[in-house]
Short mmCIF file of C-alpha atoms in Angstrom, two decimals:
data_model
loop_
_atom_site.label_atom_id
_atom_site.label_comp_id
_atom_site.label_asym_id
_atom_site.label_seq_id
_atom_site.Cartn_x
_atom_site.Cartn_y
_atom_site.Cartn_z
CA UNK A 1 129.03 21.49 -26.42
CA UNK A 2 131.22 18.22 -27.05
CA UNK A 3 131.48 15.27 -25.28
CA UNK A 4 133.32 11.84 -25.29
CA UNK A 5 131.63 8.53 -24.60
CA UNK A 6 134.65 6.17 -23.54
CA UNK A 7 132.55 3.08 -24.90
CA UNK A 8 132.97 0.81 -28.62
CA UNK A 9 129.48 0.34 -27.94
CA UNK A 10 127.93 1.84 -31.01
CA UNK A 11 124.07 1.22 -29.14
CA UNK A 12 125.42 3.35 -26.37
CA UNK A 13 126.97 5.86 -29.03
CA UNK A 14 123.06 5.99 -30.29
CA UNK A 15 121.34 6.51 -26.97
CA UNK A 16 123.61 8.45 -25.61
CA UNK A 17 123.59 10.94 -29.01
CA UNK A 18 119.62 11.37 -29.77
CA UNK A 19 118.93 12.19 -25.91
CA UNK A 20 122.27 15.12 -26.06
CA UNK A 21 121.38 16.93 -28.94
CA UNK A 22 117.88 17.72 -27.56
CA UNK A 23 120.45 19.99 -25.45
CA UNK A 24 122.63 21.62 -28.08
CA UNK A 25 125.06 18.58 -26.62
CA UNK A 26 127.24 16.00 -29.19
CA UNK A 27 128.46 12.70 -28.32
CA UNK A 28 131.26 11.40 -29.83
CA UNK A 29 132.83 7.74 -30.08
CA UNK A 30 136.90 7.78 -28.52
CA UNK A 31 138.46 8.29 -31.66
CA UNK A 32 140.73 4.87 -31.90
CA UNK A 33 139.37 3.35 -28.39
CA UNK A 34 139.72 0.38 -29.78
CA UNK A 35 143.77 0.33 -30.02
CA UNK A 36 144.20 2.07 -27.32
CA UNK A 37 146.08 -0.15 -23.90
CA UNK A 38 142.13 -1.17 -22.19
CA UNK A 39 140.83 -0.71 -18.81
CA UNK A 40 140.89 -4.07 -16.36
CA UNK A 41 137.31 -3.63 -14.99
CA UNK A 42 137.70 -5.02 -11.28
CA UNK A 43 136.09 -3.05 -9.67
CA UNK A 44 133.94 -4.19 -7.04
CA UNK A 45 131.23 -1.38 -8.30
CA UNK A 46 129.56 -0.23 -10.54
CA UNK A 47 130.64 3.70 -9.54
CA UNK A 48 134.43 2.23 -8.96
CA UNK A 49 133.94 0.91 -12.39
CA UNK A 50 133.09 4.10 -13.82
CA UNK A 51 135.67 5.77 -11.99
CA UNK A 52 138.90 3.69 -13.49
CA UNK A 53 136.82 3.25 -16.94
CA UNK A 54 136.58 7.47 -17.39
CA UNK A 55 139.67 8.52 -15.29
CA UNK A 56 141.52 5.89 -17.46
CA UNK A 57 140.67 7.27 -20.90
CA UNK A 58 140.97 11.06 -19.89
CA UNK A 59 144.22 10.72 -20.81
CA UNK A 60 143.97 10.18 -24.61
CA UNK A 61 142.30 13.02 -25.32
CA UNK A 62 141.26 16.38 -24.89
CA UNK A 63 138.22 17.62 -23.41
CA UNK A 64 135.57 15.64 -20.79
CA UNK A 65 135.40 12.14 -21.19
CA UNK A 66 131.99 10.12 -20.01
CA UNK A 67 131.99 6.03 -19.35
CA UNK A 68 129.10 4.29 -17.92
CA UNK A 69 129.36 0.85 -16.18
CA UNK A 70 126.17 -0.74 -14.74
CA UNK A 71 124.59 -4.13 -14.45
CA UNK A 72 121.89 -5.55 -12.23
CA UNK A 73 121.21 -6.58 -8.87
CA UNK A 74 118.56 -9.54 -8.21
CA UNK A 75 116.87 -9.10 -3.94
CA UNK A 76 116.73 -13.32 -4.59
CA UNK A 77 121.17 -13.65 -4.82
CA UNK A 78 120.57 -11.18 -2.32
CA UNK A 79 122.47 -8.94 -5.58
CA UNK A 80 123.93 -10.60 -7.66
CA UNK A 81 125.12 -10.68 -10.86
CA UNK A 82 125.76 -7.29 -9.91
CA UNK A 83 129.03 -6.35 -11.14
CA UNK A 84 129.23 -9.69 -13.06
CA UNK A 85 126.31 -8.85 -14.94
CA UNK A 86 127.56 -9.09 -18.68
CA UNK A 87 129.95 -11.87 -17.54
CA UNK A 88 127.45 -14.19 -15.45
CA UNK A 89 127.32 -17.69 -16.84
CA UNK A 90 131.20 -16.81 -18.00
CA UNK A 91 134.15 -14.55 -19.29
CA UNK A 92 132.89 -14.69 -22.71
CA UNK A 93 129.00 -15.36 -22.31
CA UNK A 94 126.50 -13.77 -24.67
CA UNK A 95 123.49 -12.02 -23.38
CA UNK A 96 121.60 -14.90 -23.66
CA UNK A 97 123.45 -17.21 -21.09
CA UNK A 98 123.61 -14.39 -18.77
CA UNK A 99 119.84 -14.95 -18.81
CA UNK A 100 119.29 -18.13 -18.58
CA UNK A 101 122.29 -18.96 -15.81
CA UNK A 102 120.03 -15.78 -13.94
CA UNK A 103 117.06 -18.37 -14.23
CA UNK A 104 119.12 -21.06 -13.26
CA UNK A 105 119.82 -19.27 -9.68
CA UNK A 106 117.05 -18.34 -9.65
CA UNK A 107 115.04 -21.81 -9.69
CA UNK A 108 117.55 -22.82 -7.29
CA UNK A 109 117.34 -20.13 -4.81
CA UNK A 110 113.89 -21.29 -4.13
CA UNK A 111 110.52 -19.87 -3.22
CA UNK A 112 109.97 -18.78 -7.18
CA UNK A 113 106.15 -18.02 -7.26
CA UNK A 114 106.86 -15.37 -4.58
CA UNK A 115 107.28 -12.48 -6.24
CA UNK A 116 108.96 -10.79 -3.75
CA UNK A 117 112.02 -12.71 -4.40
CA UNK A 118 111.94 -11.81 -8.12
CA UNK A 119 112.12 -8.43 -7.60
CA UNK A 120 115.28 -7.04 -8.98
CA UNK A 121 116.96 -3.06 -10.21
CA UNK A 122 119.04 -1.76 -13.03
CA UNK A 123 121.99 0.14 -11.55
CA UNK A 124 124.12 2.55 -14.35
CA UNK A 125 127.31 4.61 -12.83
CA UNK A 126 128.31 7.53 -15.42
CA UNK A 127 131.44 8.60 -14.69
CA UNK A 128 133.07 11.78 -16.22
CA UNK A 129 136.50 13.08 -16.13
CA UNK A 130 138.76 15.56 -18.09
CA UNK A 131 142.68 14.65 -18.13
CA UNK A 132 143.05 12.50 -15.36
CA UNK A 133 140.48 14.46 -13.12
CA UNK A 134 136.99 12.98 -12.25
CA UNK A 135 134.67 15.69 -12.60
CA UNK A 136 131.49 14.28 -11.91
CA UNK A 137 130.12 11.05 -10.85
CA UNK A 138 125.92 10.19 -11.57
CA UNK A 139 123.55 7.26 -10.69
CA UNK A 140 120.85 5.90 -13.01
CA UNK A 141 117.92 2.93 -10.76
CA UNK A 142 115.32 1.41 -12.47
CA UNK A 143 113.01 -0.64 -10.54
CA UNK A 144 111.19 -4.36 -12.14
CA UNK A 145 111.51 -7.66 -11.08
CA UNK A 146 112.57 -11.05 -13.26
CA UNK A 147 109.64 -12.82 -15.47
CA UNK A 148 110.01 -16.26 -15.85
CA UNK A 149 110.98 -16.57 -19.69
CA UNK A 150 112.20 -13.82 -21.54
CA UNK A 151 109.76 -11.56 -23.70
CA UNK A 152 110.39 -9.20 -26.69
CA UNK A 153 113.48 -8.61 -29.00
CA UNK A 154 114.37 -4.87 -28.46
CA UNK A 155 117.29 -4.22 -26.07
CA UNK A 156 120.57 -6.25 -24.72
CA UNK A 157 121.22 -7.59 -21.34
CA UNK A 158 118.63 -9.04 -19.03
CA UNK A 159 116.08 -7.00 -20.79
CA UNK A 160 114.36 -9.38 -22.00
CA UNK A 161 113.31 -10.88 -18.74
CA UNK A 162 113.11 -7.56 -16.82
CA UNK A 163 109.27 -6.86 -16.04
CA UNK A 164 108.83 -2.82 -15.48
CA UNK A 165 105.35 -2.78 -14.28
CA UNK A 166 104.15 0.96 -14.50
CA UNK A 167 104.10 -0.02 -18.59
CA UNK A 168 103.03 -3.58 -18.12
CA UNK A 169 105.92 -4.53 -20.42
CA UNK A 170 109.46 -6.06 -20.44
CA UNK A 171 112.82 -3.48 -21.15
CA UNK A 172 112.71 -5.33 -24.56
CA UNK A 173 109.22 -5.40 -25.46
CA UNK A 174 109.95 -1.08 -25.36
CA UNK A 175 111.33 1.03 -28.07
CA UNK A 176 114.78 2.42 -27.49
CA UNK A 177 112.97 6.24 -27.12
CA UNK A 178 110.64 4.29 -24.37
CA UNK A 179 113.26 2.56 -22.57
CA UNK A 180 115.33 5.23 -22.10
CA UNK A 181 112.46 7.68 -20.86
CA UNK A 182 112.81 4.39 -17.75
CA UNK A 183 115.85 3.38 -17.65
CA UNK A 184 118.74 3.16 -15.36
CA UNK A 185 121.22 4.66 -17.89
CA UNK A 186 118.41 7.37 -19.27
CA UNK A 187 118.45 8.56 -15.53
CA UNK A 188 121.63 8.72 -14.81
CA UNK A 189 122.42 10.57 -18.60
CA UNK A 190 119.98 12.58 -17.13
CA UNK A 191 121.33 13.30 -14.37
CA UNK A 192 125.02 14.09 -16.48
CA UNK A 193 123.85 16.45 -18.59
CA UNK A 194 122.04 18.24 -15.71
CA UNK A 195 125.29 18.89 -14.56
CA UNK A 196 126.77 19.65 -17.63
CA UNK A 197 124.27 22.45 -17.98
CA UNK A 198 124.74 23.61 -14.97
CA UNK A 199 127.96 24.39 -15.13
CA UNK A 200 128.25 25.56 -18.68
CA UNK B 1 80.51 -37.35 -0.86
CA UNK B 2 78.90 -34.94 -1.57
CA UNK B 3 79.53 -31.12 -0.82
CA UNK B 4 77.46 -28.16 0.26
CA UNK B 5 78.52 -24.78 -1.32
CA UNK B 6 77.02 -21.73 0.98
CA UNK B 7 77.10 -19.36 -2.23
CA UNK B 8 74.94 -17.76 -4.56
CA UNK B 9 78.24 -17.06 -7.26
CA UNK B 10 77.53 -19.88 -10.37
CA UNK B 11 81.91 -18.62 -11.18
CA UNK B 12 82.28 -20.73 -7.63
CA UNK B 13 80.32 -23.37 -7.56
CA UNK B 14 81.71 -24.49 -11.65
CA UNK B 15 85.22 -24.18 -10.23
CA UNK B 16 85.06 -25.66 -7.05
CA UNK B 17 82.55 -28.14 -8.61
CA UNK B 18 85.23 -28.76 -11.68
CA UNK B 19 87.95 -29.57 -8.92
CA UNK B 20 86.18 -31.32 -6.47
CA UNK B 21 83.87 -34.20 -9.51
CA UNK B 22 87.64 -35.23 -10.27
CA UNK B 23 87.87 -36.59 -6.41
CA UNK B 24 84.89 -38.34 -6.63
CA UNK B 25 82.94 -35.67 -4.47
CA UNK B 26 80.27 -33.47 -5.93
CA UNK B 27 79.28 -29.72 -5.08
CA UNK B 28 76.79 -28.74 -5.21
CA UNK B 29 74.99 -24.87 -4.21
CA UNK B 30 72.70 -24.63 -1.11
CA UNK B 31 68.94 -25.13 -1.73
CA UNK B 32 67.39 -21.93 -1.44
CA UNK B 33 70.20 -19.96 -0.48
CA UNK B 34 68.76 -16.84 -1.78
CA UNK B 35 65.49 -16.93 0.59
CA UNK B 36 67.36 -17.66 3.41
CA UNK B 37 67.94 -15.32 5.82
CA UNK B 38 71.20 -13.31 5.05
CA UNK B 39 75.15 -13.70 6.81
CA UNK B 40 76.03 -10.24 7.35
CA UNK B 41 80.32 -10.25 6.55
CA UNK B 42 81.29 -7.92 9.36
CA UNK B 43 84.13 -9.71 9.80
CA UNK B 44 87.50 -8.63 10.25
CA UNK B 45 89.25 -11.27 8.64
CA UNK B 46 88.89 -13.32 5.72
CA UNK B 47 88.36 -16.14 9.02
CA UNK B 48 85.84 -14.34 10.74
CA UNK B 49 83.85 -14.40 7.43
CA UNK B 50 84.10 -17.60 6.52
CA UNK B 51 83.72 -19.11 9.81
CA UNK B 52 80.52 -16.79 9.98
CA UNK B 53 79.50 -18.02 6.73
CA UNK B 54 79.90 -21.64 6.92
CA UNK B 55 78.80 -22.05 10.50
CA UNK B 56 75.24 -19.27 9.73
CA UNK B 57 73.77 -21.74 7.14
CA UNK B 58 75.25 -25.13 7.88
CA UNK B 59 72.17 -24.70 10.24
CA UNK B 60 69.78 -24.83 7.36
CA UNK B 61 70.79 -27.86 5.88
CA UNK B 62 72.02 -31.65 6.83
CA UNK B 63 75.14 -32.70 5.52
CA UNK B 64 79.02 -30.48 5.51
CA UNK B 65 78.81 -26.73 3.88
CA UNK B 66 81.53 -24.95 3.01
CA UNK B 67 82.16 -21.18 2.45
CA UNK B 68 84.90 -18.98 1.58
CA UNK B 69 86.10 -15.65 2.05
CA UNK B 70 88.64 -13.96 -0.06
CA UNK B 71 90.54 -10.73 -1.16
CA UNK B 72 93.57 -9.08 -1.29
CA UNK B 73 96.24 -7.11 0.22
CA UNK B 74 98.30 -4.25 -1.78
CA UNK B 75 101.98 -3.13 0.00
CA UNK B 76 101.79 0.04 -0.76
CA UNK B 77 98.53 0.14 0.91
CA UNK B 78 99.22 -1.82 4.01
CA UNK B 79 97.07 -4.50 3.33
CA UNK B 80 94.09 -2.76 1.21
CA UNK B 81 91.77 -3.41 0.32
CA UNK B 82 91.47 -6.72 2.35
CA UNK B 83 88.36 -8.04 3.64
CA UNK B 84 87.48 -4.62 1.93
CA UNK B 85 87.89 -6.18 -1.34
CA UNK B 86 84.66 -6.64 -2.93
CA UNK B 87 83.26 -3.03 -1.52
CA UNK B 88 86.01 -0.85 -2.35
CA UNK B 89 84.88 1.88 -3.79
CA UNK B 90 81.66 1.79 -2.53
CA UNK B 91 78.64 -0.28 -0.72
CA UNK B 92 77.96 -1.77 -4.48
CA UNK B 93 80.94 -1.19 -6.19
CA UNK B 94 80.90 -3.29 -8.91
CA UNK B 95 84.90 -4.96 -10.29
CA UNK B 96 85.39 -1.57 -13.07
CA UNK B 97 85.20 0.99 -9.66
CA UNK B 98 86.97 -1.27 -7.17
CA UNK B 99 89.89 -1.46 -9.67
CA UNK B 100 89.98 2.13 -9.94
CA UNK B 101 89.39 2.58 -6.69
CA UNK B 102 92.86 0.83 -5.79
CA UNK B 103 94.63 2.72 -8.93
CA UNK B 104 93.73 5.51 -7.30
CA UNK B 105 94.74 4.89 -4.16
CA UNK B 106 98.68 3.48 -4.83
CA UNK B 107 99.51 6.50 -7.09
CA UNK B 108 98.58 8.31 -3.84
CA UNK B 109 99.92 5.93 -1.28
CA UNK B 110 103.14 7.46 -3.79
CA UNK B 111 106.57 5.93 -5.39
CA UNK B 112 104.58 4.01 -8.20
CA UNK B 113 107.40 3.02 -9.48
CA UNK B 114 108.79 0.95 -7.06
CA UNK B 115 108.05 -2.54 -8.17
CA UNK B 116 108.38 -3.35 -4.15
CA UNK B 117 105.29 -1.27 -3.04
CA UNK B 118 102.64 -2.90 -5.82
CA UNK B 119 103.51 -6.36 -4.17
CA UNK B 120 100.32 -7.92 -4.05
CA UNK B 121 98.63 -11.07 -1.98
CA UNK B 122 94.82 -12.87 -2.72
CA UNK B 123 94.18 -14.57 0.04
CA UNK B 124 91.45 -17.54 0.43
CA UNK B 125 90.15 -18.52 3.48
CA UNK B 126 87.41 -21.43 3.46
CA UNK B 127 85.10 -23.18 6.17
CA UNK B 128 84.14 -26.23 6.32
CA UNK B 129 80.36 -26.41 8.96
CA UNK B 130 77.98 -28.98 9.72
CA UNK B 131 75.30 -28.40 11.61
CA UNK B 132 76.52 -25.44 13.53
CA UNK B 133 79.79 -26.90 14.58
CA UNK B 134 83.14 -25.82 12.14
CA UNK B 135 84.74 -28.77 10.95
CA UNK B 136 87.87 -27.23 9.82
CA UNK B 137 89.34 -23.88 8.09
CA UNK B 138 92.25 -23.66 5.30
CA UNK B 139 93.78 -20.93 3.85
CA UNK B 140 95.14 -20.65 0.13
CA UNK B 141 97.55 -17.42 -0.88
CA UNK B 142 98.85 -16.44 -4.38
CA UNK B 143 101.52 -13.54 -4.43
CA UNK B 144 101.95 -10.96 -7.17
CA UNK B 145 101.78 -6.91 -8.27
CA UNK B 146 99.00 -4.80 -8.90
CA UNK B 147 100.03 -3.36 -13.39
CA UNK B 148 99.43 -0.03 -13.70
CA UNK B 149 96.48 -0.79 -15.84
CA UNK B 150 93.99 -3.71 -16.47
CA UNK B 151 95.07 -6.58 -18.58
CA UNK B 152 92.58 -9.51 -19.77
CA UNK B 153 88.82 -10.37 -19.67
CA UNK B 154 88.92 -13.37 -17.65
CA UNK B 155 88.22 -13.71 -13.75
CA UNK B 156 87.06 -11.20 -11.74
CA UNK B 157 87.81 -9.03 -9.05
CA UNK B 158 91.14 -7.75 -8.97
CA UNK B 159 91.97 -9.85 -11.45
CA UNK B 160 92.41 -7.97 -14.56
CA UNK B 161 95.00 -5.59 -12.48
CA UNK B 162 96.96 -9.26 -10.64
CA UNK B 163 100.14 -10.07 -12.06
CA UNK B 164 101.55 -13.22 -11.72
CA UNK B 165 105.43 -13.51 -12.11
CA UNK B 166 105.51 -17.09 -12.71
CA UNK B 167 102.92 -17.22 -16.00
CA UNK B 168 103.79 -13.15 -16.98
CA UNK B 169 100.65 -12.94 -17.53
CA UNK B 170 96.99 -11.44 -15.18
CA UNK B 171 95.23 -13.92 -13.83
CA UNK B 172 92.25 -12.09 -15.99
CA UNK B 173 94.95 -13.24 -19.06
CA UNK B 174 94.68 -16.92 -17.61
CA UNK B 175 92.27 -19.63 -18.43
CA UNK B 176 89.91 -20.70 -15.80
CA UNK B 177 91.28 -23.93 -15.14
CA UNK B 178 95.03 -22.23 -14.80
CA UNK B 179 93.80 -19.99 -13.10
CA UNK B 180 92.51 -22.32 -10.08
CA UNK B 181 95.91 -24.43 -10.67
CA UNK B 182 98.06 -21.32 -9.38
CA UNK B 183 95.10 -19.00 -7.22
CA UNK B 184 94.11 -18.65 -3.73
CA UNK B 185 91.13 -20.04 -4.07
CA UNK B 186 92.52 -23.50 -5.58
CA UNK B 187 95.17 -23.28 -3.21
CA UNK B 188 92.00 -23.21 -0.17
CA UNK B 189 90.15 -25.55 -2.30
CA UNK B 190 93.00 -28.40 -2.83
CA UNK B 191 93.54 -28.37 0.85
CA UNK B 192 89.97 -29.03 1.72
CA UNK B 193 89.66 -32.23 -0.32
CA UNK B 194 92.84 -33.27 1.25
CA UNK B 195 90.96 -32.99 4.75
CA UNK B 196 88.00 -34.54 2.95
CA UNK B 197 90.01 -37.43 1.21
CA UNK B 198 91.91 -38.09 4.68
CA UNK B 199 89.29 -37.80 7.20
CA UNK B 200 86.67 -39.65 4.91
#
């Protein structure tokens, strides 16, 4: 089986590709995605954005196309940054600026020494579409808490601040394989594979 | 000023002594405490046990006597081990056995990957008594969460499992000074010193 990823992110292609290959499924990037009209990700939820992206790109190619949208929600910030995770510190913010913004907002929210305020979860929604029709939508979640300072150099996004208690490490301290085994994105993708293998 | 500690624990004497000496207060162990009739610590709360201990020992000596009782409460275990912290794995359990018992109980409670279930706090109550009369009682608290496996060799009790997010370390990974600055026992003792300096 061949599955098309609607993303220009090489990290995602590698992660998804490795996991899918074990089930005889090949993941390929949507050819020429960067020259197609872009999808405006203005949804209020991860689900809305993932659906929008998968549907948008599915009309340009034959076969099933999947897209993911993901981000982090922090307890003390009432679920922020949420869908604004990638641009929390501004429209073109990088990971470091977003991480600093998160720590600043946490400090401003107060009670930093109370870990319940630091609880956070990553969410990932993956949508699968074909020729403008939504086939399925699945969700993955990873629960952790925000540390006081970044730790580790792996991963991306808020990974250096996202501490995963069962392993006693931040997501940035895990190998890509360790991370995918417990991450929101890994969980969602395993659900997508379940769907594909069940309906194949 | 001279303050008498109703405990045979040399670690506590050192911790309290260091903190008090900065305020010109000398902490001494109750002379011959091991040959006095023991206090039965059968209270249902840390407060009850601390009061009982301070009152019990205060009749054997001149001057103010203080005693502390402390332990850990875990969210997923509805506050256990609580006052049974020191004997969670049995009447003569050591720290290692108690730590293992805590991890086993957490696993049995389920949802181990959800950090909100791992939230825990240490509590410490210090009571001050003189000649059978309670002078004051103060409480300190430290909030953290229980890791999946022990880490660090300092401290005692559940310290290797007790992760303190603002510092990103377990209590067993802190120096005695670092720990006393943020611990339940440190907070309670600073409140006791406040009381003493205010009423001196």
